């Protein structure tokens, strides 16, 4: 209760000082850094993708990506080589070129060093999400990473700062927000059907 009251008190002080959300956000970013909100990186005609983590979730991503025109799966990586082999078959069974295979605990580091990519798609266990996303952006790639992208607020900010510094998009692959009910509700909000929304 006390921390809740403290929060409300602080929130009251902030609002009386007219401190806006962007101000709070900017307080956490490096001075003068680029803000990715609203930014769209230049169009890429053929998107070269690598998928890291081919357990339960990864092969489905490989399957979906293999249907997308303008998308080339150039590399696959998992700690276990047999999982890479299995996912490779998903690609080759569609008549597409076999991606380069990487395996082992640190195979993903070699992948980032050796491959010319546009997007790194990460489906590994949680602990790897932040370091792999950051390394992939620093290597010059956009990132799509399974949930959750970070386990601490500090790591969340590391991801944001890296994205801002590199101007690489980094998307956490939350998907429930795109379900029917959520999209319908958002649409109704945007059309003003609920009047002024003060809390959600
Ligand atoms: N968005 C969603 O709806 C949704 C649903 C399920 C799972 N997920 C998320 O997807 C992620 C993967 O889930 P999963 O069920 O496929 O897990 P999983 O354990 O089946 O697969 C993870 C894979 O990563 C591999 N891996 C581990 N360390 C590695 C390393 N150093 N280098 C390369 N590969 C490595 C493992 O060998 C394994 O094959 C999780 O973070 C999970 O939270 C998201």
Tab-separated table of C-alpha atoms and ligand atoms in Angstrom:
chain	number	residue	atom	x	y	z
A	1	UNK	CA	0.000	0.000	0.000
A	2	UNK	CA	2.832	2.339	0.969
A	3	UNK	CA	4.681	1.927	-2.315
A	4	UNK	CA	1.407	2.439	-4.161
A	5	UNK	CA	0.792	5.673	-2.222
A	6	UNK	CA	4.392	6.760	-2.901
A	7	UNK	CA	3.870	6.109	-6.580
A	8	UNK	CA	0.653	8.123	-6.670
A	9	UNK	CA	2.321	10.966	-4.781
A	10	UNK	CA	5.244	10.985	-7.221
A	11	UNK	CA	2.873	10.740	-10.180
A	12	UNK	CA	0.977	13.747	-8.781
A	13	UNK	CA	4.189	15.742	-8.478
A	14	UNK	CA	5.213	14.800	-12.004
A	15	UNK	CA	1.867	15.765	-13.484
A	16	UNK	CA	1.901	19.069	-11.615
A	17	UNK	CA	5.280	19.729	-13.191
A	18	UNK	CA	3.762	18.761	-16.539
A	19	UNK	CA	6.400	16.098	-17.115
A	20	UNK	CA	5.326	14.146	-20.178
A	21	UNK	CA	5.991	10.513	-21.034
A	22	UNK	CA	8.547	11.386	-23.738
A	23	UNK	CA	10.465	13.363	-21.117
A	24	UNK	CA	10.555	10.324	-18.832
A	25	UNK	CA	11.564	8.082	-21.701
A	26	UNK	CA	14.299	10.447	-22.824
A	27	UNK	CA	15.647	10.584	-19.289
A	28	UNK	CA	16.631	6.954	-19.755
A	29	UNK	CA	18.186	7.274	-23.170
A	30	UNK	CA	21.624	8.643	-23.874
A	31	UNK	CA	21.690	12.416	-24.299
A	32	UNK	CA	21.098	13.364	-27.912
A	33	UNK	CA	20.415	9.772	-28.967
A	34	UNK	CA	18.140	8.902	-31.846
A	35	UNK	CA	14.549	7.933	-30.992
A	36	UNK	CA	13.242	4.924	-32.935
A	37	UNK	CA	9.565	5.857	-32.399
A	38	UNK	CA	8.042	6.342	-35.849
A	39	UNK	CA	11.309	5.454	-37.614
A	40	UNK	CA	11.232	3.176	-40.648
A	41	UNK	CA	14.530	1.809	-41.940
A	42	UNK	CA	15.134	1.945	-45.703
A	43	UNK	CA	13.263	-0.676	-47.724
A	44	UNK	CA	15.128	-3.918	-48.407
A	45	UNK	CA	14.187	-5.679	-51.651
A	46	UNK	CA	15.408	-9.115	-50.637
A	47	UNK	CA	15.465	-9.689	-46.897
A	48	UNK	CA	18.203	-12.110	-45.864
A	49	UNK	CA	17.144	-13.897	-42.690
A	50	UNK	CA	18.852	-16.144	-40.155
A	51	UNK	CA	16.834	-18.087	-37.590
A	52	UNK	CA	18.494	-18.974	-34.291
A	53	UNK	CA	16.832	-21.583	-32.054
A	54	UNK	CA	15.039	-24.436	-33.778
A	55	UNK	CA	13.199	-26.226	-30.978
A	56	UNK	CA	9.402	-26.031	-30.750
A	57	UNK	CA	8.885	-22.507	-32.023
A	58	UNK	CA	11.726	-21.963	-34.522
A	59	UNK	CA	10.710	-24.483	-37.219
A	60	UNK	CA	7.255	-22.850	-37.469
A	61	UNK	CA	8.971	-19.517	-38.088
A	62	UNK	CA	11.171	-21.113	-40.752
A	63	UNK	CA	8.060	-22.563	-42.397
A	64	UNK	CA	6.252	-19.195	-42.392
A	65	UNK	CA	9.298	-17.262	-43.629
A	66	UNK	CA	9.769	-19.747	-46.473
A	67	UNK	CA	6.418	-18.662	-47.929
A	68	UNK	CA	7.214	-14.942	-47.920
A	69	UNK	CA	8.204	-13.477	-51.253
A	70	UNK	CA	11.334	-11.352	-51.055
A	71	UNK	CA	12.601	-13.255	-48.046
A	72	UNK	CA	15.637	-15.518	-48.222
A	73	UNK	CA	16.519	-17.841	-45.337
A	74	UNK	CA	20.304	-17.783	-45.570
A	75	UNK	CA	21.323	-19.379	-42.271
A	76	UNK	CA	19.918	-21.606	-39.546
A	77	UNK	CA	21.368	-22.190	-36.109
A	78	UNK	CA	20.678	-24.351	-33.077
A	79	UNK	CA	22.805	-25.792	-30.317
A	80	UNK	CA	21.846	-29.248	-31.658
A	81	UNK	CA	22.924	-30.014	-35.259
A	82	UNK	CA	20.020	-32.457	-35.833
A	83	UNK	CA	17.537	-29.624	-35.244
A	84	UNK	CA	19.326	-27.536	-37.867
A	85	UNK	CA	19.127	-30.470	-40.287
A	86	UNK	CA	15.412	-30.891	-39.627
A	87	UNK	CA	14.698	-27.185	-40.215
A	88	UNK	CA	16.876	-27.193	-43.341
A	89	UNK	CA	14.512	-29.781	-44.831
A	90	UNK	CA	11.592	-27.376	-44.358
A	91	UNK	CA	13.398	-24.923	-46.645
A	92	UNK	CA	14.759	-27.371	-49.224
A	93	UNK	CA	11.451	-29.274	-49.489
A	94	UNK	CA	10.051	-26.106	-51.091
A	95	UNK	CA	12.781	-26.081	-53.723
A	96	UNK	CA	14.639	-23.237	-51.989
A	97	UNK	CA	18.418	-23.132	-51.493
A	98	UNK	CA	19.697	-24.851	-48.356
A	99	UNK	CA	20.663	-22.267	-45.730
A	100	UNK	CA	24.134	-22.362	-44.168
A	101	UNK	CA	24.093	-24.474	-40.992
A	102	UNK	CA	25.497	-23.399	-37.619
A	103	UNK	CA	25.407	-25.380	-34.388
A	104	UNK	CA	26.948	-25.631	-30.920
A	105	UNK	CA	26.629	-23.271	-27.967
A	106	UNK	CA	28.457	-20.434	-29.753
A	107	UNK	CA	27.473	-21.203	-33.340
A	108	UNK	CA	25.286	-18.080	-33.358
A	109	UNK	CA	28.358	-15.892	-32.775
A	110	UNK	CA	30.083	-17.358	-35.861
A	111	UNK	CA	26.839	-16.887	-37.792
A	112	UNK	CA	26.739	-13.179	-36.927
A	113	UNK	CA	30.391	-12.806	-37.918
A	114	UNK	CA	30.250	-14.719	-41.178
A	115	UNK	CA	26.846	-14.066	-42.715
A	116	UNK	CA	25.620	-11.012	-44.588
A	117	UNK	CA	22.113	-10.640	-43.166
A	118	UNK	CA	19.259	-8.178	-42.819
A	119	UNK	CA	17.192	-9.839	-40.108
A	120	UNK	CA	18.001	-12.181	-37.238
A	121	UNK	CA	15.000	-14.106	-35.923
A	122	UNK	CA	15.564	-15.454	-32.415
A	123	UNK	CA	13.639	-18.420	-30.950
A	124	UNK	CA	16.035	-19.538	-28.217
A	125	UNK	CA	15.330	-19.831	-24.447
A	126	UNK	CA	14.805	-16.630	-22.451
A	127	UNK	CA	18.352	-16.083	-21.118
A	128	UNK	CA	19.724	-15.723	-24.632
A	129	UNK	CA	17.227	-13.158	-25.894
A	130	UNK	CA	18.913	-9.943	-24.726
A	131	UNK	CA	22.538	-10.858	-25.562
A	132	UNK	CA	21.604	-12.334	-28.957
A	133	UNK	CA	19.385	-9.358	-29.884
A	134	UNK	CA	22.039	-6.826	-28.903
A	135	UNK	CA	24.843	-8.692	-30.686
A	136	UNK	CA	22.692	-9.092	-33.808
A	137	UNK	CA	21.926	-5.349	-33.942
A	138	UNK	CA	25.570	-4.466	-33.344
A	139	UNK	CA	26.445	-6.755	-36.261
A	140	UNK	CA	24.202	-4.590	-38.466
A	141	UNK	CA	20.944	-6.544	-38.495
A	142	UNK	CA	17.329	-5.911	-37.652
A	143	UNK	CA	16.003	-8.277	-35.000
A	144	UNK	CA	12.805	-10.170	-34.310
A	145	UNK	CA	12.991	-11.923	-30.957
A	146	UNK	CA	10.608	-14.265	-29.206
A	147	UNK	CA	9.011	-13.218	-25.926
A	148	UNK	CA	10.272	-11.970	-23.536
A	149	UNK	CA	13.103	-9.980	-25.073
A	150	UNK	CA	14.544	-9.097	-21.655
A	151	UNK	CA	14.254	-10.253	-18.061
A	152	UNK	CA	15.194	-7.001	-16.309
A	153	UNK	CA	14.396	-3.309	-16.817
A	154	UNK	CA	18.126	-2.709	-17.239
A	155	UNK	CA	18.256	-5.179	-20.114
A	156	UNK	CA	15.144	-3.608	-21.662
A	157	UNK	CA	17.013	-0.298	-21.781
A	158	UNK	CA	20.126	-1.964	-23.212
A	159	UNK	CA	17.967	-3.268	-26.053
A	160	UNK	CA	16.381	0.161	-26.607
A	161	UNK	CA	19.719	1.981	-26.508
A	162	UNK	CA	21.320	-0.480	-28.922
A	163	UNK	CA	18.395	-0.110	-31.319
A	164	UNK	CA	18.690	3.684	-31.138
A	165	UNK	CA	22.470	3.653	-31.551
A	166	UNK	CA	22.433	1.244	-34.499
A	167	UNK	CA	19.103	2.411	-36.034
A	168	UNK	CA	18.129	-1.243	-36.321
A	169	UNK	CA	14.547	-2.292	-35.679
A	170	UNK	CA	14.117	-4.718	-32.817
A	171	UNK	CA	10.710	-6.291	-32.518
A	172	UNK	CA	9.594	-8.519	-29.682
A	173	UNK	CA	7.392	-11.176	-31.232
A	174	UNK	CA	4.380	-10.790	-28.964
A	175	UNK	CA	1.440	-12.042	-30.978
A	176	UNK	CA	-1.581	-12.083	-28.641
A	177	UNK	CA	-2.058	-8.338	-29.229
A	178	UNK	CA	-2.944	-9.190	-32.849
A	179	UNK	CA	-5.746	-11.609	-31.962
A	180	UNK	CA	-9.290	-10.893	-33.135
A	181	UNK	CA	-10.574	-9.496	-29.825
A	182	UNK	CA	-7.614	-7.158	-29.286
A	183	UNK	CA	-7.626	-5.816	-32.860
A	184	UNK	CA	-11.406	-5.313	-32.718
A	185	UNK	CA	-11.172	-3.442	-29.403
A	186	UNK	CA	-8.295	-1.264	-30.634
A	187	UNK	CA	-10.275	-0.410	-33.749
A	188	UNK	CA	-13.299	0.561	-31.608
A	189	UNK	CA	-11.070	2.742	-29.404
A	190	UNK	CA	-9.645	4.482	-32.469
A	191	UNK	CA	-13.133	5.126	-33.792
A	192	UNK	CA	-14.042	6.745	-30.495
A	193	UNK	CA	-16.792	4.241	-29.654
A	194	UNK	CA	-15.822	4.221	-25.977
A	195	UNK	CA	-15.563	7.983	-25.660
A	196	UNK	CA	-12.483	9.183	-23.804
A	197	UNK	CA	-10.445	6.243	-22.580
A	198	UNK	CA	-8.916	7.007	-19.185
A	199	UNK	CA	-7.733	3.568	-18.078
A	200	UNK	CA	-7.049	0.159	-19.617
B	1	LIG	N1	5.126	-15.884	-29.175
B	1	LIG	C1	4.570	-16.999	-28.742
B	1	LIG	O1	3.359	-17.206	-28.871
B	1	LIG	C2	5.426	-18.048	-28.119
B	1	LIG	C3	4.933	-19.309	-27.912
B	1	LIG	C4	5.777	-20.270	-27.390
B	1	LIG	C5	7.065	-19.936	-27.071
B	1	LIG	N2	7.516	-18.695	-27.249
B	1	LIG	C6	8.917	-18.329	-26.933
B	1	LIG	O2	9.762	-18.868	-27.933
B	1	LIG	C7	11.024	-19.203	-27.381
B	1	LIG	C8	11.384	-20.601	-27.770
B	1	LIG	O3	10.418	-21.485	-27.254
B	1	LIG	P1	10.429	-23.009	-27.650
B	1	LIG	O4	9.218	-23.604	-27.058
B	1	LIG	O5	10.695	-23.154	-29.109
B	1	LIG	O6	11.712	-23.514	-26.817
B	1	LIG	P2	12.613	-24.781	-27.132
B	1	LIG	O7	13.376	-25.049	-25.892
B	1	LIG	O8	11.785	-25.880	-27.732
B	1	LIG	O9	13.602	-24.279	-28.278
B	1	LIG	C9	14.676	-23.454	-28.025
B	1	LIG	C10	15.802	-23.904	-28.943
B	1	LIG	O10	16.915	-23.048	-28.740
B	1	LIG	C11	18.087	-23.858	-28.824
B	1	LIG	N3	19.223	-23.214	-28.183
B	1	LIG	C12	19.557	-23.192	-26.863
B	1	LIG	N4	20.719	-22.550	-26.677
B	1	LIG	C13	21.137	-22.179	-27.916
B	1	LIG	C14	22.290	-21.504	-28.390
B	1	LIG	N5	23.257	-21.082	-27.571
B	1	LIG	N6	22.410	-21.306	-29.709
B	1	LIG	C15	21.456	-21.724	-30.571
B	1	LIG	N7	20.347	-22.385	-30.178
B	1	LIG	C16	20.195	-22.600	-28.862
B	1	LIG	C17	17.684	-25.160	-28.160
B	1	LIG	O11	18.571	-26.214	-28.532
B	1	LIG	C18	16.273	-25.343	-28.673
B	1	LIG	O12	16.236	-26.104	-29.851
B	1	LIG	C19	10.897	-18.998	-25.879
B	1	LIG	O13	11.550	-17.829	-25.526
B	1	LIG	C20	9.420	-18.885	-25.620
B	1	LIG	O14	9.128	-17.999	-24.557
B	1	LIG	C21	6.712	-17.748	-27.785
